[in-house]
Coordinates of N, CA and C and ligand atoms in Angstrom, one line a residue:
M1 N 11.2 -10.8 -32.8 CA 12.2 -11.6 -32.1 C 11.7 -13.0 -32.0
D2 N 12.6 -14.0 -32.2 CA 12.2 -15.4 -32.2 C 12.5 -16.0 -30.8
A3 N 11.4 -16.6 -30.2 CA 11.5 -17.1 -28.9 C 12.6 -18.2 -28.8
Q4 N 12.7 -19.0 -29.8 CA 13.7 -20.1 -29.8 C 15.1 -19.6 -29.8
D5 N 15.3 -18.5 -30.6 CA 16.7 -17.9 -30.7 C 17.1 -17.3 -29.3
I6 N 16.1 -16.7 -28.6 CA 16.4 -16.1 -27.3 C 16.8 -17.2 -26.4
A7 N 15.9 -18.3 -26.4 CA 16.2 -19.5 -25.5 C 17.6 -20.0 -25.8
N8 N 18.0 -20.2 -27.1 CA 19.3 -20.7 -27.4 C 20.4 -19.9 -26.8
D9 N 20.3 -18.6 -26.8 CA 21.3 -17.7 -26.3 C 21.4 -17.9 -24.8
L10 N 20.2 -18.0 -24.1 CA 20.2 -18.2 -22.7 C 20.8 -19.5 -22.3
V11 N 20.5 -20.6 -23.0 CA 21.0 -21.9 -22.7 C 22.6 -21.9 -22.8
A12 N 23.1 -21.2 -23.9 CA 24.5 -21.1 -24.0 C 25.2 -20.3 -22.9
A13 N 24.5 -19.2 -22.5 CA 25.0 -18.3 -21.4 C 25.1 -19.1 -20.1
E14 N 24.1 -19.9 -19.9 CA 24.1 -20.7 -18.6 C 25.2 -21.8 -18.7
R15 N 25.3 -22.5 -19.9 CA 26.3 -23.6 -20.0 C 27.7 -23.0 -19.9
E16 N 27.9 -21.9 -20.6 CA 29.3 -21.3 -20.6 C 29.6 -20.4 -19.4
R17 N 28.6 -20.2 -18.6 CA 28.8 -19.2 -17.4 C 29.2 -17.9 -17.9
K18 N 28.6 -17.4 -19.0 CA 29.1 -16.1 -19.6 C 27.8 -15.3 -19.8
A19 N 27.7 -14.2 -19.0 CA 26.6 -13.3 -19.1 C 26.4 -12.6 -20.4
I20 N 25.2 -12.4 -20.9 CA 24.9 -11.8 -22.2 C 24.2 -10.5 -21.9
A21 N 24.1 -9.7 -23.0 CA 23.4 -8.4 -22.9 C 21.9 -8.6 -22.9
Q22 N 21.2 -7.8 -22.2 CA 19.7 -8.0 -22.1 C 19.1 -7.7 -23.5
F23 N 18.1 -8.5 -23.9 CA 17.6 -8.5 -25.2 C 16.8 -7.1 -25.5
S24 N 16.2 -6.6 -24.4 CA 15.3 -5.5 -24.6 C 16.1 -4.2 -25.1
D25 N 17.4 -4.2 -24.8 CA 18.2 -3.0 -25.3 C 18.2 -2.9 -26.8
Q26 N 18.4 -4.0 -27.4 CA 18.4 -4.0 -28.9 C 17.1 -4.2 -29.5
H27 N 16.1 -4.7 -28.8 CA 14.8 -5.1 -29.3 C 13.7 -4.5 -28.5
P28 N 13.4 -3.2 -28.6 CA 12.4 -2.6 -27.8 C 11.0 -3.2 -28.0
E29 N 10.8 -3.9 -29.1 CA 9.5 -4.5 -29.4 C 9.3 -5.9 -28.6
F30 N 10.3 -6.4 -28.0 CA 10.3 -7.6 -27.2 C 9.1 -7.6 -26.2
D31 N 8.1 -8.5 -26.4 CA 6.9 -8.4 -25.5 C 6.8 -9.6 -24.6
L32 N 5.9 -9.5 -23.7 CA 5.8 -10.5 -22.6 C 5.4 -11.9 -23.1
A33 N 4.5 -11.9 -24.1 CA 4.1 -13.2 -24.7 C 5.3 -13.9 -25.3
T34 N 6.1 -13.2 -26.0 CA 7.3 -13.8 -26.6 C 8.3 -14.2 -25.5
A35 N 8.4 -13.4 -24.4 CA 9.3 -13.8 -23.3 C 8.8 -15.1 -22.6
Y36 N 7.5 -15.2 -22.4 CA 7.1 -16.5 -21.8 C 7.3 -17.7 -22.7
R37 N 7.2 -17.5 -24.0 CA 7.5 -18.6 -25.0 C 9.0 -18.9 -24.9
A38 N 9.8 -17.9 -24.8 CA 11.3 -18.1 -24.8 C 11.6 -18.9 -23.5
Q39 N 10.9 -18.5 -22.4 CA 11.2 -19.2 -21.1 C 10.8 -20.7 -21.3
K40 N 9.7 -21.0 -21.9 CA 9.3 -22.4 -22.1 C 10.3 -23.1 -22.9
A41 N 10.9 -22.5 -23.9 CA 11.9 -23.2 -24.7 C 13.2 -23.4 -23.9
F42 N 13.5 -22.4 -23.1 CA 14.8 -22.4 -22.3 C 14.6 -23.6 -21.3
V43 N 13.4 -23.8 -20.7 CA 13.2 -24.9 -19.7 C 13.1 -26.2 -20.5
Q44 N 12.6 -26.2 -21.7 CA 12.4 -27.4 -22.4 C 13.8 -28.0 -22.7
A45 N 14.8 -27.2 -22.8 CA 16.2 -27.7 -23.0 C 16.6 -28.6 -21.8
K46 N 16.2 -28.1 -20.6 CA 16.5 -28.9 -19.4 C 15.7 -30.2 -19.4
L47 N 14.5 -30.2 -19.8 CA 13.6 -31.4 -19.8 C 14.2 -32.4 -20.8
D48 N 14.6 -31.8 -22.0 CA 15.2 -32.7 -23.0 C 16.5 -33.4 -22.5
A49 N 17.2 -32.7 -21.5 CA 18.4 -33.3 -21.0 C 18.1 -34.2 -19.8
G50 N 16.8 -34.5 -19.6 CA 16.5 -35.5 -18.6 C 15.9 -35.0 -17.3
E51 N 15.8 -33.7 -17.1 CA 15.3 -33.2 -15.9 C 13.7 -33.3 -15.9
R52 N 13.1 -33.1 -14.7 CA 11.6 -33.1 -14.7 C 11.2 -31.8 -14.2
L53 N 9.9 -31.4 -14.6 CA 9.3 -30.2 -14.0 C 8.9 -30.5 -12.6
V54 N 9.3 -29.8 -11.6 CA 8.9 -30.1 -10.2 C 8.0 -29.0 -9.7
G55 N 7.9 -27.9 -10.4 CA 7.0 -26.8 -9.9 C 7.3 -25.5 -10.5
Y56 N 7.0 -24.4 -9.8 CA 7.2 -23.1 -10.3 C 7.8 -22.2 -9.2
K57 N 8.3 -21.0 -9.7 CA 8.7 -20.0 -8.8 C 8.1 -18.7 -9.1
L58 N 7.9 -17.9 -8.1 CA 7.4 -16.5 -8.4 C 8.6 -15.6 -8.2
G59 N 8.5 -14.4 -8.9 CA 9.5 -13.4 -8.7 C 8.9 -12.1 -8.6
L60 N 9.7 -11.2 -7.9 CA 9.3 -9.8 -7.8 C 7.9 -9.6 -7.2
T61 N 7.6 -10.4 -6.2 CA 6.3 -10.4 -5.5 C 6.3 -9.6 -4.2
S62 N 7.5 -9.0 -3.8 CA 7.5 -8.1 -2.7 C 8.1 -6.8 -3.1
R63 N 7.8 -5.7 -2.4 CA 8.4 -4.4 -2.7 C 9.9 -4.5 -2.4
N64 N 10.3 -5.3 -1.4 CA 11.8 -5.4 -1.2 C 12.5 -5.8 -2.5
K65 N 11.9 -6.8 -3.2 CA 12.5 -7.3 -4.4 C 12.3 -6.3 -5.6
Q66 N 11.1 -5.8 -5.7 CA 10.8 -4.9 -6.8 C 11.7 -3.7 -6.8
Q67 N 11.9 -3.1 -5.6 CA 12.8 -2.0 -5.4 C 14.2 -2.3 -5.7
A68 N 14.6 -3.5 -5.2 CA 16.0 -3.9 -5.4 C 16.3 -4.0 -6.9
M69 N 15.4 -4.5 -7.7 CA 15.6 -4.8 -9.1 C 15.1 -3.7 -10.1
G70 N 14.3 -2.8 -9.6 CA 13.8 -1.7 -10.5 C 12.7 -2.2 -11.4
V71 N 12.0 -3.3 -11.1 CA 10.9 -3.8 -11.9 C 9.7 -3.9 -11.0
D72 N 8.6 -3.4 -11.5 CA 7.4 -3.3 -10.6 C 6.3 -4.2 -10.8
A73 N 6.5 -5.4 -11.4 CA 5.5 -6.3 -11.7 C 6.0 -7.7 -11.3
P74 N 5.1 -8.6 -10.8 CA 5.6 -10.0 -10.5 C 5.7 -10.8 -11.8
L75 N 6.3 -11.9 -11.7 CA 6.5 -12.8 -12.8 C 6.6 -14.3 -12.3
Y76 N 6.6 -15.3 -13.2 CA 6.8 -16.6 -12.7 C 7.8 -17.3 -13.6
G77 N 8.4 -18.4 -13.0 CA 9.3 -19.2 -13.8 C 9.1 -20.6 -13.5
R78 N 9.8 -21.5 -14.1 CA 9.6 -23.0 -13.9 C 10.8 -23.6 -13.2
V79 N 10.5 -24.5 -12.3 CA 11.5 -25.2 -11.5 C 11.7 -26.6 -11.9
T80 N 12.9 -27.0 -12.2 CA 13.2 -28.4 -12.6 C 14.0 -29.2 -11.6
S81 N 14.0 -30.5 -11.7 CA 14.6 -31.4 -10.7 C 16.0 -31.0 -10.4
G82 N 16.8 -30.6 -11.4 CA 18.2 -30.3 -11.2 C 18.4 -29.1 -10.3
M83 N 17.4 -28.3 -10.0 CA 17.6 -27.1 -9.3 C 17.4 -27.3 -7.8
I84 N 16.9 -28.5 -7.3 CA 16.6 -28.6 -5.9 C 17.8 -29.2 -5.1
S85 N 18.1 -28.5 -4.1 CA 19.3 -28.9 -3.2 C 18.8 -29.1 -1.8
T86 N 19.6 -29.8 -1.0 CA 19.3 -30.0 0.4 C 19.9 -28.8 1.2
Y87 N 19.2 -28.5 2.3 CA 19.6 -27.3 3.0 C 21.0 -27.2 3.5
D88 N 21.7 -28.4 3.6 CA 23.0 -28.3 4.2 C 24.1 -28.5 3.1
E89 N 23.8 -28.4 1.9 CA 24.8 -28.6 0.8 C 25.4 -27.2 0.5
P90 N 26.7 -27.1 0.3 CA 27.3 -25.8 -0.1 C 26.8 -25.5 -1.5
V91 N 26.7 -24.2 -1.8 CA 26.4 -23.8 -3.2 C 27.7 -23.9 -4.0
R92 N 27.6 -24.7 -5.1 CA 28.8 -24.9 -6.0 C 28.9 -23.6 -6.8
L93 N 29.8 -22.7 -6.5 CA 29.8 -21.4 -7.2 C 30.2 -21.6 -8.7
D94 N 30.9 -22.8 -9.0 CA 31.3 -22.9 -10.3 C 30.2 -23.3 -11.3
R95 N 29.0 -23.5 -10.8 CA 27.8 -23.7 -11.6 C 27.3 -22.4 -12.1
F96 N 27.6 -21.3 -11.4 CA 26.9 -20.1 -11.6 C 27.7 -18.9 -12.1
I97 N 27.1 -17.9 -12.6 CA 27.8 -16.7 -13.1 C 28.0 -15.7 -11.9
H98 N 27.0 -15.3 -11.2 CA 27.1 -14.4 -10.1 C 25.9 -14.6 -9.1
P99 N 26.0 -15.7 -8.4 CA 24.8 -16.1 -7.6 C 24.4 -15.1 -6.5
R100 N 23.1 -15.0 -6.2 CA 22.6 -14.2 -5.1 C 21.6 -15.1 -4.4
V101 N 21.4 -14.9 -3.1 CA 20.4 -15.7 -2.3 C 19.4 -14.8 -1.6
E102 N 18.2 -15.4 -1.5 CA 17.1 -14.6 -0.8 C 16.2 -15.7 -0.2
S103 N 15.4 -15.2 0.8 CA 14.5 -16.1 1.5 C 13.2 -16.1 0.9
E104 N 12.5 -17.3 0.9 CA 11.2 -17.5 0.4 C 10.4 -18.5 1.2
I105 N 9.1 -18.6 1.0 CA 8.3 -19.6 1.6 C 8.0 -20.6 0.4
A106 N 8.2 -21.9 0.6 CA 7.9 -22.9 -0.4 C 6.6 -23.6 0.0
F107 N 5.8 -23.8 -1.0 CA 4.5 -24.6 -0.8 C 4.6 -25.9 -1.5
L108 N 4.3 -27.0 -0.8 CA 4.2 -28.3 -1.5 C 2.7 -28.7 -1.5
L109 N 2.2 -28.9 -2.7 CA 0.8 -29.0 -2.9 C 0.3 -30.5 -2.7
A110 N -0.8 -30.6 -2.0 CA -1.4 -32.0 -1.8 C -2.4 -32.2 -2.9
R111 N -3.0 -31.1 -3.4 CA -4.0 -31.2 -4.4 C -3.8 -30.2 -5.5
D112 N -4.4 -30.4 -6.7 CA -4.4 -29.4 -7.8 C -5.0 -28.1 -7.3
V113 N -4.6 -27.0 -7.8 CA -5.2 -25.7 -7.5 C -5.9 -25.2 -8.7
S114 N -7.3 -25.3 -8.6 CA -8.0 -24.9 -9.8 C -8.4 -23.5 -9.8
P115 N -8.3 -22.8 -10.9 CA -8.7 -21.4 -11.0 C -10.2 -21.2 -10.9
P116 N -10.7 -20.1 -10.5 CA -10.0 -19.0 -9.9 C -9.5 -19.3 -8.4
A117 N -8.2 -19.2 -8.2 CA -7.6 -19.5 -6.9 C -7.6 -18.3 -6.0
T118 N -7.7 -18.6 -4.7 CA -7.7 -17.5 -3.6 C -6.7 -18.0 -2.6
V119 N -6.4 -17.1 -1.6 CA -5.5 -17.5 -0.5 C -6.1 -18.8 0.2
T120 N -7.5 -18.8 0.4 CA -8.1 -19.9 1.1 C -8.0 -21.2 0.3
S121 N -8.2 -21.1 -1.0 CA -8.2 -22.3 -1.8 C -6.8 -22.9 -1.9
V122 N -5.8 -22.0 -1.9 CA -4.4 -22.4 -2.0 C -4.0 -23.1 -0.7
L123 N -4.4 -22.5 0.5 CA -4.1 -23.1 1.8 C -4.8 -24.5 1.9
A124 N -6.0 -24.6 1.3 CA -6.7 -25.9 1.4 C -6.0 -27.0 0.5
A125 N -5.3 -26.5 -0.5 CA -4.6 -27.4 -1.4 C -3.2 -27.7 -1.0
T126 N -2.7 -27.1 0.1 CA -1.3 -27.2 0.5 C -1.1 -28.4 1.4
D127 N -0.1 -29.1 1.1 CA 0.3 -30.2 2.1 C 1.1 -29.6 3.2
V128 N 2.3 -29.1 2.9 CA 3.2 -28.4 3.9 C 3.9 -27.2 3.3
V129 N 4.4 -26.3 4.2 CA 5.2 -25.2 3.7 C 6.6 -25.4 4.4
F130 N 7.6 -24.8 3.7 CA 9.0 -24.8 4.2 C 9.5 -23.4 4.1
G131 N 10.5 -23.1 5.0 CA 11.4 -21.9 4.7 C 12.3 -22.4 3.5
A132 N 12.6 -21.5 2.6 CA 13.4 -21.9 1.5 C 14.3 -20.7 1.1
V133 N 15.4 -21.1 0.3 CA 16.3 -20.1 -0.2 C 16.3 -20.3 -1.7
D134 N 16.2 -19.1 -2.4 CA 16.2 -19.1 -3.9 C 17.7 -18.6 -4.2
V135 N 18.4 -19.5 -4.9 CA 19.7 -19.0 -5.4 C 19.5 -18.5 -6.8
L136 N 19.6 -17.2 -7.0 CA 19.3 -16.6 -8.3 C 20.6 -16.5 -9.1
D137 N 20.5 -16.6 -10.4 CA 21.7 -16.4 -11.2 C 21.2 -15.8 -12.5
S138 N 21.3 -14.5 -12.7 CA 20.8 -13.9 -13.9 C 21.8 -14.3 -15.0
R139 N 21.3 -14.6 -16.2 CA 22.2 -14.8 -17.3 C 22.5 -13.5 -18.0
Y140 N 22.1 -12.4 -17.4 CA 22.4 -11.0 -18.0 C 23.5 -10.3 -17.3
E141 N 24.3 -9.6 -18.1 CA 25.4 -8.8 -17.5 C 24.9 -7.9 -16.4
G142 N 25.6 -7.9 -15.3 CA 25.3 -7.0 -14.2 C 24.0 -7.2 -13.5
F143 N 23.3 -8.3 -13.8 CA 22.0 -8.6 -13.2 C 21.0 -7.5 -13.6
R144 N 21.2 -6.9 -14.8 CA 20.3 -5.9 -15.2 C 19.3 -6.4 -16.2
F145 N 18.0 -6.1 -16.0 CA 17.0 -6.6 -17.0 C 15.7 -5.9 -16.8
T146 N 14.9 -6.0 -17.9 CA 13.5 -5.5 -17.8 C 12.6 -6.7 -17.5
L147 N 11.3 -6.5 -17.3 CA 10.4 -7.6 -17.0 C 10.5 -8.7 -18.1
T148 N 10.5 -8.3 -19.4 CA 10.5 -9.2 -20.4 C 11.8 -10.0 -20.5
D149 N 12.9 -9.3 -20.2 CA 14.2 -10.0 -20.2 C 14.2 -11.1 -19.1
V150 N 13.8 -10.8 -17.9 CA 13.9 -11.7 -16.8 C 12.9 -12.8 -16.9
V151 N 11.7 -12.6 -17.6 CA 10.8 -13.7 -17.8 C 11.4 -14.7 -18.7
A152 N 12.0 -14.2 -19.8 CA 12.7 -15.2 -20.8 C 13.8 -16.0 -20.0
D153 N 14.5 -15.3 -19.1 CA 15.6 -16.0 -18.4 C 15.0 -16.8 -17.2
N154 N 13.8 -17.3 -17.3 CA 13.2 -18.2 -16.3 C 13.3 -17.6 -14.9
A155 N 13.1 -16.3 -14.8 CA 13.1 -15.6 -13.4 C 14.4 -15.8 -12.7
S156 N 15.5 -15.8 -13.5 CA 16.8 -15.9 -12.9 C 17.0 -17.2 -12.1
A157 N 16.2 -18.2 -12.3 CA 16.3 -19.5 -11.5 C 17.7 -20.1 -11.6
G158 N 18.2 -20.4 -10.4 CA 19.5 -21.1 -10.4 C 19.3 -22.4 -9.6
A159 N 19.1 -22.3 -8.3 CA 18.9 -23.5 -7.4 C 18.0 -23.1 -6.3
F160 N 17.5 -24.1 -5.6 CA 16.6 -23.8 -4.4 C 17.0 -24.7 -3.3
Y161 N 17.0 -24.2 -2.1 CA 17.1 -25.0 -0.9 C 15.8 -25.0 -0.1
L162 N 15.4 -26.2 0.3 CA 14.3 -26.4 1.2 C 14.8 -26.5 2.6
G163 N 14.2 -25.8 3.5 CA 14.7 -25.8 4.9 C 14.4 -27.1 5.6
P164 N 14.9 -27.3 6.8 CA 14.8 -28.6 7.5 C 13.5 -28.9 8.1
V165 N 12.5 -28.0 8.2 CA 11.2 -28.2 8.9 C 10.1 -28.0 7.9
A166 N 9.2 -29.0 7.8 CA 8.0 -28.9 7.0 C 6.8 -28.8 8.0
R167 N 5.9 -27.8 7.7 CA 4.7 -27.7 8.6 C 3.5 -27.6 7.7
R168 N 2.4 -28.2 8.2 CA 1.1 -27.9 7.6 C 0.7 -26.5 7.9
P169 N 0.0 -25.8 7.0 CA -0.4 -24.4 7.2 C -1.1 -24.2 8.5
D170 N -1.9 -25.2 9.0 CA -2.7 -25.0 10.2 C -1.8 -25.3 11.5
E171 N -0.6 -25.7 11.3 CA 0.3 -25.9 12.4 C 1.1 -24.6 12.7
L172 N 1.0 -23.6 11.9 CA 1.6 -22.3 12.1 C 0.6 -21.3 12.5
P173 N 0.9 -20.4 13.4 CA -0.1 -19.4 13.9 C -0.6 -18.5 12.8
D174 N 0.2 -18.0 11.9 CA -0.2 -17.1 10.8 C 0.9 -17.1 9.8
L175 N 0.5 -17.6 8.6 CA 1.5 -17.6 7.5 C 2.1 -16.3 7.1
R176 N 1.3 -15.2 7.4 CA 1.8 -13.9 7.0 C 2.9 -13.4 7.9
L177 N 3.0 -14.0 9.1 CA 3.9 -13.5 10.2 C 5.1 -14.3 10.4
I178 N 5.5 -15.1 9.4 CA 6.7 -15.9 9.5 C 7.9 -14.9 9.4
G179 N 8.6 -14.8 10.5 CA 9.7 -13.9 10.4 C 10.9 -14.5 9.8
C180 N 11.8 -13.7 9.2 CA 13.0 -14.2 8.6 C 14.1 -13.3 9.0
V181 N 15.2 -13.8 9.5 CA 16.4 -13.0 9.8 C 17.5 -13.5 8.9
V182 N 18.1 -12.5 8.2 CA 19.2 -12.9 7.3 C 20.5 -12.4 7.9
R183 N 21.5 -13.3 8.1 CA 22.8 -13.0 8.6 C 23.8 -13.2 7.5
V184 N 24.7 -12.2 7.4 CA 25.8 -12.4 6.5 C 27.1 -12.4 7.4
D185 N 27.8 -13.6 7.3 CA 28.9 -13.8 8.2 C 28.6 -13.5 9.7
G186 N 27.4 -14.0 10.1 CA 27.0 -13.9 11.5 C 26.3 -12.6 11.8
E187 N 26.4 -11.5 11.1 CA 25.8 -10.2 11.4 C 24.5 -10.1 10.8
V188 N 23.5 -9.6 11.5 CA 22.2 -9.4 10.9 C 22.2 -8.4 9.8
A189 N 21.8 -8.8 8.6 CA 21.9 -7.9 7.4 C 20.5 -7.4 7.1
M190 N 19.4 -8.2 7.3 CA 18.1 -7.7 7.1 C 17.1 -8.7 7.7
T191 N 15.9 -8.1 7.9 CA 14.8 -8.9 8.6 C 13.5 -8.6 7.8
A192 N 12.6 -9.6 7.8 CA 11.3 -9.4 7.1 C 10.3 -10.4 7.6
A193 N 9.1 -10.1 7.3 CA 8.0 -11.1 7.6 C 7.4 -11.5 6.3
S194 N 6.8 -12.7 6.2 CA 6.4 -13.2 4.9 C 5.2 -12.4 4.3
A195 N 4.5 -11.6 5.1 CA 3.5 -10.7 4.5 C 4.1 -9.8 3.5
A196 N 5.4 -9.6 3.5 CA 6.1 -8.8 2.4 C 5.7 -9.3 1.0
V197 N 5.4 -10.6 0.9 CA 5.0 -11.2 -0.4 C 3.5 -11.0 -0.6
M198 N 3.1 -10.0 -1.3 CA 1.7 -9.8 -1.7 C 0.7 -9.8 -0.5
G199 N 1.2 -9.4 0.7 CA 0.3 -9.4 1.8 C 0.1 -10.8 2.5
H200 N 0.4 -11.9 1.8 CA 0.2 -13.2 2.3 C 1.0 -14.1 1.3
P201 N 1.9 -15.0 1.7 CA 2.7 -15.7 0.7 C 1.8 -16.6 -0.2
A202 N 0.6 -17.1 0.4 CA -0.3 -17.9 -0.5 C -0.9 -17.1 -1.6
A203 N -0.9 -15.7 -1.4 CA -1.5 -14.9 -2.5 C -0.7 -15.0 -3.7
S204 N 0.6 -15.2 -3.6 CA 1.5 -15.4 -4.8 C 1.1 -16.7 -5.5
V205 N 0.8 -17.7 -4.7 CA 0.5 -19.0 -5.4 C -0.8 -18.9 -6.1
A206 N -1.8 -18.2 -5.5 CA -3.1 -17.9 -6.1 C -2.9 -17.1 -7.4
W207 N -2.1 -16.1 -7.4 CA -1.8 -15.3 -8.6 C -1.3 -16.2 -9.7
L208 N -0.3 -17.0 -9.3 CA 0.3 -17.9 -10.3 C -0.7 -18.9 -10.9
A209 N -1.6 -19.5 -10.0 CA -2.6 -20.4 -10.5 C -3.5 -19.7 -11.6
N210 N -3.8 -18.5 -11.3 CA -4.7 -17.8 -12.2 C -4.0 -17.3 -13.5
Q211 N -2.7 -17.0 -13.4 CA -1.9 -16.7 -14.6 C -1.7 -17.9 -15.5
L212 N -1.6 -19.1 -14.9 CA -1.3 -20.3 -15.7 C -2.4 -20.7 -16.7
V213 N -3.6 -20.2 -16.4 CA -4.7 -20.5 -17.3 C -4.4 -20.1 -18.7
A214 N -3.7 -19.0 -18.9 CA -3.4 -18.5 -20.2 C -2.4 -19.4 -20.9
E215 N -1.7 -20.2 -20.2 CA -0.7 -21.1 -20.8 C -1.3 -22.5 -20.9
G216 N -2.6 -22.7 -20.5 CA -3.2 -24.0 -20.5 C -2.5 -25.0 -19.5
E217 N -2.0 -24.4 -18.4 CA -1.3 -25.2 -17.3 C -2.1 -25.1 -16.0
T218 N -1.9 -26.1 -15.1 CA -2.6 -26.1 -13.8 C -1.5 -26.5 -12.8
L219 N -1.6 -25.8 -11.6 CA -0.7 -26.3 -10.5 C -1.2 -27.6 -10.0
R220 N -0.3 -28.6 -9.9 CA -0.7 -30.0 -9.7 C -0.3 -30.5 -8.3
A221 N -1.0 -31.4 -7.8 CA -0.6 -32.1 -6.5 C 0.8 -32.6 -6.7
G222 N 1.7 -32.4 -5.7 CA 3.0 -32.9 -5.7 C 4.0 -31.9 -6.2
Q223 N 3.5 -30.7 -6.7 CA 4.4 -29.7 -7.2 C 4.8 -28.7 -6.1
F224 N 6.0 -28.1 -6.2 CA 6.4 -27.1 -5.3 C 6.1 -25.7 -5.9
V225 N 5.8 -24.7 -5.1 CA 5.7 -23.4 -5.6 C 6.5 -22.5 -4.6
F226 N 7.5 -21.8 -5.2 CA 8.3 -20.8 -4.3 C 7.7 -19.4 -4.5
S227 N 7.5 -18.8 -3.3 CA 6.7 -17.6 -3.2 C 7.3 -16.3 -3.9
G228 N 8.6 -16.3 -4.1 CA 9.2 -15.1 -4.5 C 9.9 -14.5 -3.2
G229 N 10.9 -13.7 -3.4 CA 11.8 -13.3 -2.3 C 11.0 -12.4 -1.3
V230 N 11.2 -12.8 0.0 CA 10.7 -12.0 1.1 C 11.6 -10.9 1.4
T231 N 12.9 -11.2 1.3 CA 14.0 -10.2 1.5 C 14.7 -9.9 0.2
A232 N 15.5 -8.8 0.3 CA 16.3 -8.4 -0.9 C 17.4 -9.4 -1.1
P233 N 18.0 -9.5 -2.3 CA 19.0 -10.6 -2.5 C 20.4 -10.2 -2.0
V234 N 21.1 -11.2 -1.6 CA 22.5 -11.0 -1.1 C 23.5 -11.8 -2.0
P235 N 24.6 -11.2 -2.4 CA 25.5 -12.0 -3.2 C 26.2 -13.1 -2.4
V236 N 26.5 -14.3 -3.0 CA 27.2 -15.3 -2.4 C 28.7 -15.2 -2.7
V237 N 29.5 -15.2 -1.7 CA 31.0 -15.1 -2.0 C 31.6 -16.4 -1.4
A238 N 32.7 -16.7 -2.1 CA 33.4 -18.0 -1.8 C 33.7 -18.2 -0.3
A239 N 34.2 -17.2 0.4 CA 34.7 -17.4 1.7 C 33.5 -17.1 2.8
G240 N 32.4 -16.6 2.3 CA 31.4 -16.2 3.2 C 30.3 -17.1 3.5
S241 N 29.4 -16.8 4.5 CA 28.2 -17.5 4.7 C 27.0 -16.6 4.8
V242 N 25.9 -17.0 4.4 CA 24.6 -16.3 4.6 C 23.7 -17.3 5.2
T243 N 23.1 -16.9 6.4 CA 22.2 -17.7 7.1 C 20.8 -17.1 7.1
F244 N 19.8 -18.0 6.9 CA 18.4 -17.5 6.9 C 17.7 -18.3 8.1
E245 N 17.2 -17.5 9.0 CA 16.5 -18.1 10.2 C 15.1 -17.8 10.0
F246 N 14.2 -18.9 10.0 CA 12.8 -18.7 9.8 C 12.1 -19.0 11.1
D247 N 11.1 -18.2 11.5 CA 10.4 -18.5 12.7 C 9.5 -19.7 12.5
G248 N 9.8 -20.8 13.3 CA 9.1 -22.0 13.2 C 9.4 -23.0 12.1
L249 N 10.4 -22.5 11.2 CA 10.7 -23.4 10.0 C 12.2 -23.7 9.9
G250 N 12.9 -23.4 11.0 CA 14.3 -23.8 11.0 C 15.2 -22.8 10.3
A251 N 16.5 -23.2 10.1 CA 17.5 -22.3 9.5 C 18.1 -22.9 8.3
I252 N 18.6 -22.1 7.3 CA 19.3 -22.6 6.2 C 20.6 -21.8 6.1
E253 N 21.8 -22.5 6.1 CA 23.0 -21.7 5.9 C 23.5 -22.0 4.5
V254 N 23.8 -20.9 3.8 CA 24.4 -21.0 2.5 C 25.8 -20.6 2.5
R255 N 26.7 -21.6 2.1 CA 28.1 -21.3 2.0 C 28.6 -21.4 0.5
G256 N 29.4 -20.5 0.1 CA 30.0 -20.7 -1.2 C 31.1 -21.7 -1.2
A257 N 31.2 -22.5 -2.2 CA 32.2 -23.5 -2.3 C 32.7 -23.7 -3.7
Ligands
OOG1 C1 14.6 -11.8 -10.7 C2 13.9 -13.0 -10.1 C3 13.2 -12.5 -8.8 C4 12.2 -13.1 -6.7 O1 12.0 -14.0 -5.8 O2 11.9 -12.0 -6.5 C5 12.9 -13.6 -7.9 C6 15.9 -11.5 -10.0 O3 15.9 -10.8 -9.0 O4 17.0 -11.9 -10.5 O5 13.0 -14.7 -8.1

């Protein structure tokens, strides 16, 4: 399977808002190295169109998410400037195929994170953390994929909301215990604490920093890293609202428009 061909199909699916069949069905030989090359080419199309790389996202870093998607290993994707939104903007549903939202912790780095990274070294390199929402939009029919499919699809990256409150890690009592309450149309739909992500959300950033060595990349000062979903995903519907309340980090309300 050619990584550039895969990327071209994903670029077209995103542009036309038309979901495609997962590649692994027809190509059982599709491997992870090819998938990450395809992801790079998919993201390169955005950079060629004038966007900037602003950081990375993790995916499938909590059991909540792994169980929801039936994939049992974490992955990473790349975040570009066109994906970042302000917490009070409605989600423009016409940009997406079938958007879903979930809560995450976002890290803004003050320093590069050199491998081998640990929770301690990530916290030392962090400027501030935010509560965040990941708007996922799989380019695959029915949001169905294997690990290789979703790696190529840039971890279903659609858009990100940063919450209204930024805190230095030492201003919060314990990063593992940031609670999040998810309300759908006002009713509590799920709750979680950020330890759901690999035991500590900074552990996902350390895992990423260590994985990037294989790509010859380093997490840089000024970049954002999104931890991966703390809670399971919720579909966004035009008339509805989904609210994420983070302990100590404010709230984000997502409305479809
Ligand atoms: C895959 C991407 C998962 C997360 O935070 O777990 C992800 C998906 O669920 O579409 O970004």
